[in-house]
Amino acid sequence: MPVLAAGLEREMASLYIALVHYPVLNRIGATIASAVTNLDLHDLARSCRTFGVPVCYIVTPLKDQQALTHRLTSHWINGKGGELLPERREALKILKVVEDISSAREDILEKTGKLPVVWTSTARKEPGSMPHAQARLLLEREDGPFLLLFGTGWGLAPTVFEEADAVLDPIAGVNGYNHLSVRSAVSILMDRLLGNRNAQGE
Amino acid sequence: MPVLAAGLEREMASLYIALVHYPVLNRIGATIASAVTNLDLHDLARSCRTFGVPVCYIVTPLKDQQALTHRLTSHWINGKGGELLPERREALKILKVVEDISSAREDILEKTGKLPVVWTSTARKEPGSMPHAQARLLLEREDGPFLLLFGTGWGLAPTVFEEADAVLDPIAGVNGYNHLSVRSAVSILMDRLLGNRNAQGE
């Protein structure tokens, strides 16, 4: 393997992220497909690029939402936006639109030769959930690849939890308050799992 | 002091946050006043409420931007939004619009009897910047209050750094990439300075 490729590879995490728009819950607990939010795409792409996540899957079965996502990102990847802000282009290239969670798993199999271990995130404490330090250790041991799912709306539907290999601890707030935006939750979890606390930037 | 008040007080951090819209830099390095972004207000308020930050100052000298901010937040604090989502009301109440950074300092003096130690955040490595673990230690010793400033646009203007007591380390990304959104950067720094890594949620 060429030296350069190996060097770059070391910088990439074995953690993949998916932002799930279906199946998720709405405010009254019904399973729905939520709408794609432009700022989610930008914030998640920028966080993923910062922490070395190879792909951030945007999961939606809705054709119009898939088309919208392609239109929003292509402005930055192929259009005027990328000329103005090359570092934004570099981030948004990480996003990949897929039909469902299975397609994300299949894509990782194709890329790495292995199906990923699937982790879910949640704002509620679930029985047997995994501490973040333990998840970080598994990532460092490279027993991956891993796919971490985030729900939009009022969170991932129960079926997603049933099919996952593990659920990560929620991010604890004071007095039990935990209503972080998905943008904040993704950023904090990525930092806890992959962030370099000793580095001082460059 | 009543027991309940003391108990609540213990949950509150001695860290205050300000999102600065002036003076900040634009893409070509000129000092400008940036526009208030609705989603910044929501995401920062939710993160501050989660980590026990008492006040998040929204700094803008522009009267129309101050009025816009009041209009956006009052929907959730006094209007229909808060009835629908009481936890969002609880978060947005933390925001306070002020004219300039001095007004935020004066407000903290009024609340706590002390002027805050002022910290700036940045995406660039600055000489002598403070590691996050050291900032966390100062917070735990309660040598506060502390006011941590975040810049919108292309970051805080040089004069803000000159007047601050310290600048915190940037959040290091892989291969030197660091283009987090301000929403992500605030969330990650708040977690590094105040987050409880041993807690498992509730």
PDB file of C-alpha atoms in Angstrom, chain A:
ATOM      1  CA  MET A   1       0.000   0.000   0.000  1.00  0.00           C
ATOM      2  CA  PRO A   2       1.451   3.444  -0.889  1.00  0.00           C
ATOM      3  CA  VAL A   3       2.751   5.368   2.111  1.00  0.00           C
ATOM      4  CA  LEU A   4       0.601   8.425   1.456  1.00  0.00           C
ATOM      5  CA  ALA A   5      -2.620   6.412   1.346  1.00  0.00           C
ATOM      6  CA  ALA A   6      -1.726   4.660   4.589  1.00  0.00           C
ATOM      7  CA  GLY A   7      -1.021   8.012   6.232  1.00  0.00           C
ATOM      8  CA  LEU A   8      -4.350   9.405   5.171  1.00  0.00           C
ATOM      9  CA  GLU A   9      -6.117   6.242   6.221  1.00  0.00           C
ATOM     10  CA  ARG A  10      -4.802   6.523   9.757  1.00  0.00           C
ATOM     11  CA  GLU A  11      -6.536   9.885  10.019  1.00  0.00           C
ATOM     12  CA  MET A  12      -9.939   8.426   9.116  1.00  0.00           C
ATOM     13  CA  ALA A  13     -12.143   7.006  11.855  1.00  0.00           C
ATOM     14  CA  SER A  14     -13.861   3.630  11.584  1.00  0.00           C
ATOM     15  CA  LEU A  15     -17.041   5.428  12.654  1.00  0.00           C
ATOM     16  CA  TYR A  16     -19.761   6.206  10.117  1.00  0.00           C
ATOM     17  CA  ILE A  17     -22.717   8.464  10.909  1.00  0.00           C
ATOM     18  CA  ALA A  18     -26.298   8.351   9.626  1.00  0.00           C
ATOM     19  CA  LEU A  19     -28.909  11.066  10.048  1.00  0.00           C
ATOM     20  CA  VAL A  20     -32.199   9.206   9.863  1.00  0.00           C
ATOM     21  CA  HIS A  21     -35.377  10.870   8.537  1.00  0.00           C
ATOM     22  CA  TYR A  22     -37.340   7.584   8.422  1.00  0.00           C
ATOM     23  CA  PRO A  23     -38.438   5.776  10.531  1.00  0.00           C
ATOM     24  CA  VAL A  24     -38.588   8.456  13.244  1.00  0.00           C
ATOM     25  CA  LEU A  25     -41.238   9.571  15.714  1.00  0.00           C
ATOM     26  CA  ASN A  26     -43.230  12.783  15.665  1.00  0.00           C
ATOM     27  CA  ARG A  27     -44.337  14.782  18.706  1.00  0.00           C
ATOM     28  CA  ILE A  28     -47.236  12.430  19.478  1.00  0.00           C
ATOM     29  CA  GLY A  29     -45.237   9.226  19.002  1.00  0.00           C
ATOM     30  CA  ALA A  30     -46.362   8.230  15.503  1.00  0.00           C
ATOM     31  CA  THR A  31     -43.791   6.939  13.002  1.00  0.00           C
ATOM     32  CA  ILE A  32     -43.167   9.403  10.185  1.00  0.00           C
ATOM     33  CA  ALA A  33     -40.648  10.513   7.550  1.00  0.00           C
ATOM     34  CA  SER A  34     -39.282  13.925   8.591  1.00  0.00           C
ATOM     35  CA  ALA A  35     -38.119  16.678   6.234  1.00  0.00           C
ATOM     36  CA  VAL A  36     -34.439  17.276   5.488  1.00  0.00           C
ATOM     37  CA  THR A  37     -33.104  20.486   7.101  1.00  0.00           C
ATOM     38  CA  ASN A  38     -30.455  22.421   5.148  1.00  0.00           C
ATOM     39  CA  LEU A  39     -28.499  23.444   8.240  1.00  0.00           C
ATOM     40  CA  ASP A  40     -28.329  19.818   9.461  1.00  0.00           C
ATOM     41  CA  LEU A  41     -26.508  18.928   6.247  1.00  0.00           C
ATOM     42  CA  HIS A  42     -23.932  21.695   6.667  1.00  0.00           C
ATOM     43  CA  ASP A  43     -23.355  21.287  10.400  1.00  0.00           C
ATOM     44  CA  LEU A  44     -23.074  17.491  10.290  1.00  0.00           C
ATOM     45  CA  ALA A  45     -20.795  17.545   7.258  1.00  0.00           C
ATOM     46  CA  ARG A  46     -18.495  20.080   8.915  1.00  0.00           C
ATOM     47  CA  SER A  47     -18.379  18.113  12.190  1.00  0.00           C
ATOM     48  CA  CYS A  48     -17.770  14.809  10.351  1.00  0.00           C
ATOM     49  CA  ARG A  49     -14.955  16.340   8.300  1.00  0.00           C
ATOM     50  CA  THR A  50     -13.403  17.813  11.445  1.00  0.00           C
ATOM     51  CA  PHE A  51     -13.379  14.478  13.273  1.00  0.00           C
ATOM     52  CA  GLY A  52     -12.413  12.258  10.339  1.00  0.00           C
ATOM     53  CA  VAL A  53     -15.739  10.460   9.797  1.00  0.00           C
ATOM     54  CA  PRO A  54     -15.529   8.979   6.264  1.00  0.00           C
ATOM     55  CA  VAL A  55     -19.241   9.166   5.326  1.00  0.00           C
ATOM     56  CA  CYS A  56     -22.347  10.775   6.811  1.00  0.00           C
ATOM     57  CA  TYR A  57     -25.452   9.077   5.390  1.00  0.00           C
ATOM     58  CA  ILE A  58     -28.598  11.138   4.908  1.00  0.00           C
ATOM     59  CA  VAL A  59     -31.366   8.536   5.177  1.00  0.00           C
ATOM     60  CA  THR A  60     -34.683   9.313   3.491  1.00  0.00           C
ATOM     61  CA  PRO A  61     -36.947   7.176   1.291  1.00  0.00           C
ATOM     62  CA  LEU A  62     -38.750  10.266  -0.066  1.00  0.00           C
ATOM     63  CA  LYS A  63     -37.696  11.007  -3.641  1.00  0.00           C
ATOM     64  CA  ASP A  64     -38.377  14.757  -3.370  1.00  0.00           C
ATOM     65  CA  GLN A  65     -36.286  14.972  -0.188  1.00  0.00           C
ATOM     66  CA  GLN A  66     -33.480  13.048  -1.877  1.00  0.00           C
ATOM     67  CA  ALA A  67     -33.613  15.460  -4.823  1.00  0.00           C
ATOM     68  CA  LEU A  68     -33.675  18.473  -2.466  1.00  0.00           C
ATOM     69  CA  THR A  69     -30.602  17.172  -0.646  1.00  0.00           C
ATOM     70  CA  HIS A  70     -28.724  16.677  -3.919  1.00  0.00           C
ATOM     71  CA  ARG A  71     -29.677  20.193  -5.023  1.00  0.00           C
ATOM     72  CA  LEU A  72     -28.582  21.776  -1.714  1.00  0.00           C
ATOM     73  CA  THR A  73     -25.239  19.984  -1.635  1.00  0.00           C
ATOM     74  CA  SER A  74     -24.363  20.273  -5.344  1.00  0.00           C
ATOM     75  CA  HIS A  75     -24.320  24.072  -5.038  1.00  0.00           C
ATOM     76  CA  TRP A  76     -21.367  23.592  -2.701  1.00  0.00           C
ATOM     77  CA  ILE A  77     -19.735  20.575  -4.328  1.00  0.00           C
ATOM     78  CA  ASN A  78     -20.003  21.459  -8.042  1.00  0.00           C
ATOM     79  CA  GLY A  79     -21.395  25.006  -8.077  1.00  0.00           C
ATOM     80  CA  LYS A  80     -20.492  28.539  -7.058  1.00  0.00           C
ATOM     81  CA  GLY A  81     -20.505  27.796  -3.323  1.00  0.00           C
ATOM     82  CA  GLY A  82     -17.492  25.521  -3.509  1.00  0.00           C
ATOM     83  CA  GLU A  83     -15.451  28.108  -5.394  1.00  0.00           C
ATOM     84  CA  LEU A  84     -16.189  30.675  -2.696  1.00  0.00           C
ATOM     85  CA  LEU A  85     -15.659  28.311   0.242  1.00  0.00           C
ATOM     86  CA  PRO A  86     -13.472  25.315  -0.704  1.00  0.00           C
ATOM     87  CA  GLU A  87     -13.472  24.021   2.893  1.00  0.00           C
ATOM     88  CA  ARG A  88     -17.273  23.770   2.768  1.00  0.00           C
ATOM     89  CA  ARG A  89     -17.044  21.708  -0.430  1.00  0.00           C
ATOM     90  CA  GLU A  90     -14.617  19.380   1.306  1.00  0.00           C
ATOM     91  CA  ALA A  91     -17.122  18.870   4.126  1.00  0.00           C
ATOM     92  CA  LEU A  92     -20.272  18.417   2.038  1.00  0.00           C
ATOM     93  CA  LYS A  93     -18.599  15.757  -0.137  1.00  0.00           C
ATOM     94  CA  ILE A  94     -18.840  13.491   2.942  1.00  0.00           C
ATOM     95  CA  LEU A  95     -22.653  13.374   2.731  1.00  0.00           C
ATOM     96  CA  LYS A  96     -24.306  10.472   0.927  1.00  0.00           C
ATOM     97  CA  VAL A  97     -28.049  10.180   0.383  1.00  0.00           C
ATOM     98  CA  VAL A  98     -29.466   6.661   0.898  1.00  0.00           C
ATOM     99  CA  GLU A  99     -32.927   5.139   0.775  1.00  0.00           C
ATOM    100  CA  ASP A 100     -32.829   3.391   4.152  1.00  0.00           C
ATOM    101  CA  ILE A 101     -30.544   2.217   6.969  1.00  0.00           C
ATOM    102  CA  SER A 102     -29.894  -1.114   5.193  1.00  0.00           C
ATOM    103  CA  SER A 103     -28.483   0.745   2.207  1.00  0.00           C
ATOM    104  CA  ALA A 104     -26.031   2.555   4.497  1.00  0.00           C
ATOM    105  CA  ARG A 105     -24.928  -0.801   5.947  1.00  0.00           C
ATOM    106  CA  GLU A 106     -24.497  -2.273   2.457  1.00  0.00           C
ATOM    107  CA  ASP A 107     -22.470   0.747   1.376  1.00  0.00           C
ATOM    108  CA  ILE A 108     -20.100   0.295   4.320  1.00  0.00           C
ATOM    109  CA  LEU A 109     -19.772  -3.420   3.485  1.00  0.00           C
ATOM    110  CA  GLU A 110     -18.794  -2.438  -0.043  1.00  0.00           C
ATOM    111  CA  LYS A 111     -16.243   0.123   1.191  1.00  0.00           C
ATOM    112  CA  THR A 112     -14.641  -1.898   3.986  1.00  0.00           C
ATOM    113  CA  GLY A 113     -15.463  -5.549   3.310  1.00  0.00           C
ATOM    114  CA  LYS A 114     -17.397  -5.785   6.587  1.00  0.00           C
ATOM    115  CA  LEU A 115     -20.933  -5.014   7.704  1.00  0.00           C
ATOM    116  CA  PRO A 116     -20.844  -2.367  10.451  1.00  0.00           C
ATOM    117  CA  VAL A 117     -21.721  -2.775  14.091  1.00  0.00           C
ATOM    118  CA  VAL A 118     -24.818  -0.555  14.455  1.00  0.00           C
ATOM    119  CA  TRP A 119     -25.167   1.840  17.378  1.00  0.00           C
ATOM    120  CA  THR A 120     -28.151   4.066  18.108  1.00  0.00           C
ATOM    121  CA  SER A 121     -28.152   7.377  19.977  1.00  0.00           C
ATOM    122  CA  THR A 122     -30.998   8.570  22.181  1.00  0.00           C
ATOM    123  CA  ALA A 123     -31.919  11.426  24.524  1.00  0.00           C
ATOM    124  CA  ARG A 124     -33.508   8.972  26.995  1.00  0.00           C
ATOM    125  CA  LYS A 125     -31.666   6.605  29.335  1.00  0.00           C
ATOM    126  CA  GLU A 126     -32.237   3.055  28.040  1.00  0.00           C
ATOM    127  CA  PRO A 127     -31.545  -0.104  30.079  1.00  0.00           C
ATOM    128  CA  GLY A 128     -28.102  -1.516  29.291  1.00  0.00           C
ATOM    129  CA  SER A 129     -26.949   1.492  27.266  1.00  0.00           C
ATOM    130  CA  MET A 130     -23.226   1.840  26.585  1.00  0.00           C
ATOM    131  CA  PRO A 131     -21.048   4.496  28.272  1.00  0.00           C
ATOM    132  CA  HIS A 132     -19.288   6.769  25.773  1.00  0.00           C
ATOM    133  CA  ALA A 133     -15.845   5.842  27.143  1.00  0.00           C
ATOM    134  CA  GLN A 134     -16.551   2.197  26.301  1.00  0.00           C
ATOM    135  CA  ALA A 135     -17.637   3.096  22.766  1.00  0.00           C
ATOM    136  CA  ARG A 136     -14.459   5.158  22.373  1.00  0.00           C
ATOM    137  CA  LEU A 137     -12.373   2.183  23.454  1.00  0.00           C
ATOM    138  CA  LEU A 138     -14.041  -0.082  20.872  1.00  0.00           C
ATOM    139  CA  LEU A 139     -13.292   2.519  18.189  1.00  0.00           C
ATOM    140  CA  GLU A 140      -9.658   2.735  19.266  1.00  0.00           C
ATOM    141  CA  ARG A 141      -9.351  -1.051  19.070  1.00  0.00           C
ATOM    142  CA  GLU A 142     -10.703  -0.819  15.523  1.00  0.00           C
ATOM    143  CA  ASP A 143     -13.183  -3.661  15.974  1.00  0.00           C
ATOM    144  CA  GLY A 144     -15.231  -1.812  13.381  1.00  0.00           C
ATOM    145  CA  PRO A 145     -16.557  -0.486  11.163  1.00  0.00           C
ATOM    146  CA  PHE A 146     -19.273   1.142  13.279  1.00  0.00           C
ATOM    147  CA  LEU A 147     -22.404   2.981  12.158  1.00  0.00           C
ATOM    148  CA  LEU A 148     -23.930   5.431  14.621  1.00  0.00           C
ATOM    149  CA  LEU A 149     -27.554   6.417  13.939  1.00  0.00           C
ATOM    150  CA  PHE A 150     -29.133   9.756  14.895  1.00  0.00           C
ATOM    151  CA  GLY A 151     -32.870  10.383  14.679  1.00  0.00           C
ATOM    152  CA  THR A 152     -34.487  13.621  13.529  1.00  0.00           C
ATOM    153  CA  GLY A 153     -37.958  14.679  14.723  1.00  0.00           C
ATOM    154  CA  TRP A 154     -38.691  13.161  18.139  1.00  0.00           C
ATOM    155  CA  GLY A 155     -36.101  10.415  17.755  1.00  0.00           C
ATOM    156  CA  LEU A 156     -35.566   7.023  16.117  1.00  0.00           C
ATOM    157  CA  ALA A 157     -38.551   4.642  15.935  1.00  0.00           C
ATOM    158  CA  PRO A 158     -38.521   1.605  18.311  1.00  0.00           C
ATOM    159  CA  THR A 159     -37.858  -0.846  15.443  1.00  0.00           C
ATOM    160  CA  VAL A 160     -34.493   0.847  14.833  1.00  0.00           C
ATOM    161  CA  PHE A 161     -33.456   0.237  18.434  1.00  0.00           C
ATOM    162  CA  GLU A 162     -34.571  -3.401  18.228  1.00  0.00           C
ATOM    163  CA  GLU A 163     -32.363  -4.042  15.211  1.00  0.00           C
ATOM    164  CA  ALA A 164     -29.279  -2.210  16.537  1.00  0.00           C
ATOM    165  CA  ASP A 165     -26.336  -3.917  18.243  1.00  0.00           C
ATOM    166  CA  ALA A 166     -26.140  -1.366  21.067  1.00  0.00           C
ATOM    167  CA  VAL A 167     -27.561   1.939  22.230  1.00  0.00           C
ATOM    168  CA  LEU A 168     -25.213   4.637  23.511  1.00  0.00           C
ATOM    169  CA  ASP A 169     -25.829   6.545  26.754  1.00  0.00           C
ATOM    170  CA  PRO A 170     -27.648   9.844  26.362  1.00  0.00           C
ATOM    171  CA  ILE A 171     -25.752  13.103  26.936  1.00  0.00           C
ATOM    172  CA  ALA A 172     -26.680  13.988  30.516  1.00  0.00           C
ATOM    173  CA  GLY A 173     -27.879  17.522  31.270  1.00  0.00           C
ATOM    174  CA  VAL A 174     -28.346  19.218  34.647  1.00  0.00           C
ATOM    175  CA  ASN A 175     -31.612  18.419  36.451  1.00  0.00           C
ATOM    176  CA  GLY A 176     -32.343  15.754  33.840  1.00  0.00           C
ATOM    177  CA  TYR A 177     -32.848  18.335  31.068  1.00  0.00           C
ATOM    178  CA  ASN A 178     -31.752  16.970  27.702  1.00  0.00           C
ATOM    179  CA  HIS A 179     -33.220  18.665  24.677  1.00  0.00           C
ATOM    180  CA  LEU A 180     -30.144  19.246  22.560  1.00  0.00           C
ATOM    181  CA  SER A 181     -30.583  19.845  18.845  1.00  0.00           C
ATOM    182  CA  VAL A 182     -29.487  16.913  16.680  1.00  0.00           C
ATOM    183  CA  ARG A 183     -26.701  19.209  15.394  1.00  0.00           C
ATOM    184  CA  SER A 184     -25.376  19.697  18.935  1.00  0.00           C
ATOM    185  CA  ALA A 185     -25.836  16.043  19.919  1.00  0.00           C
ATOM    186  CA  VAL A 186     -23.926  14.769  16.873  1.00  0.00           C
ATOM    187  CA  SER A 187     -21.084  17.232  17.503  1.00  0.00           C
ATOM    188  CA  ILE A 188     -20.758  16.375  21.191  1.00  0.00           C
ATOM    189  CA  LEU A 189     -20.923  12.602  20.647  1.00  0.00           C
ATOM    190  CA  MET A 190     -18.397  12.762  17.838  1.00  0.00           C
ATOM    191  CA  ASP A 191     -16.050  14.721  20.101  1.00  0.00           C
ATOM    192  CA  ARG A 192     -16.528  12.246  22.950  1.00  0.00           C
ATOM    193  CA  LEU A 193     -15.902   9.248  20.682  1.00  0.00           C
ATOM    194  CA  LEU A 194     -13.187  10.645  18.396  1.00  0.00           C
ATOM    195  CA  GLY A 195     -11.998  14.037  19.654  1.00  0.00           C
ATOM    196  CA  ASN A 196      -8.372  14.599  20.537  1.00  0.00           C
ATOM    197  CA  ARG A 197      -8.379  16.311  23.918  1.00  0.00           C
ATOM    198  CA  ASN A 198      -4.604  16.728  24.023  1.00  0.00           C
ATOM    199  CA  ALA A 199      -4.242  18.391  20.645  1.00  0.00           C
ATOM    200  CA  GLN A 200      -4.050  22.150  20.565  1.00  0.00           C
ATOM    201  CA  GLY A 201      -5.109  22.762  16.992  1.00  0.00           C
ATOM    202  CA  GLU A 202      -2.859  23.865  14.186  1.00  0.00           C
TER     203      GLU A 202
END
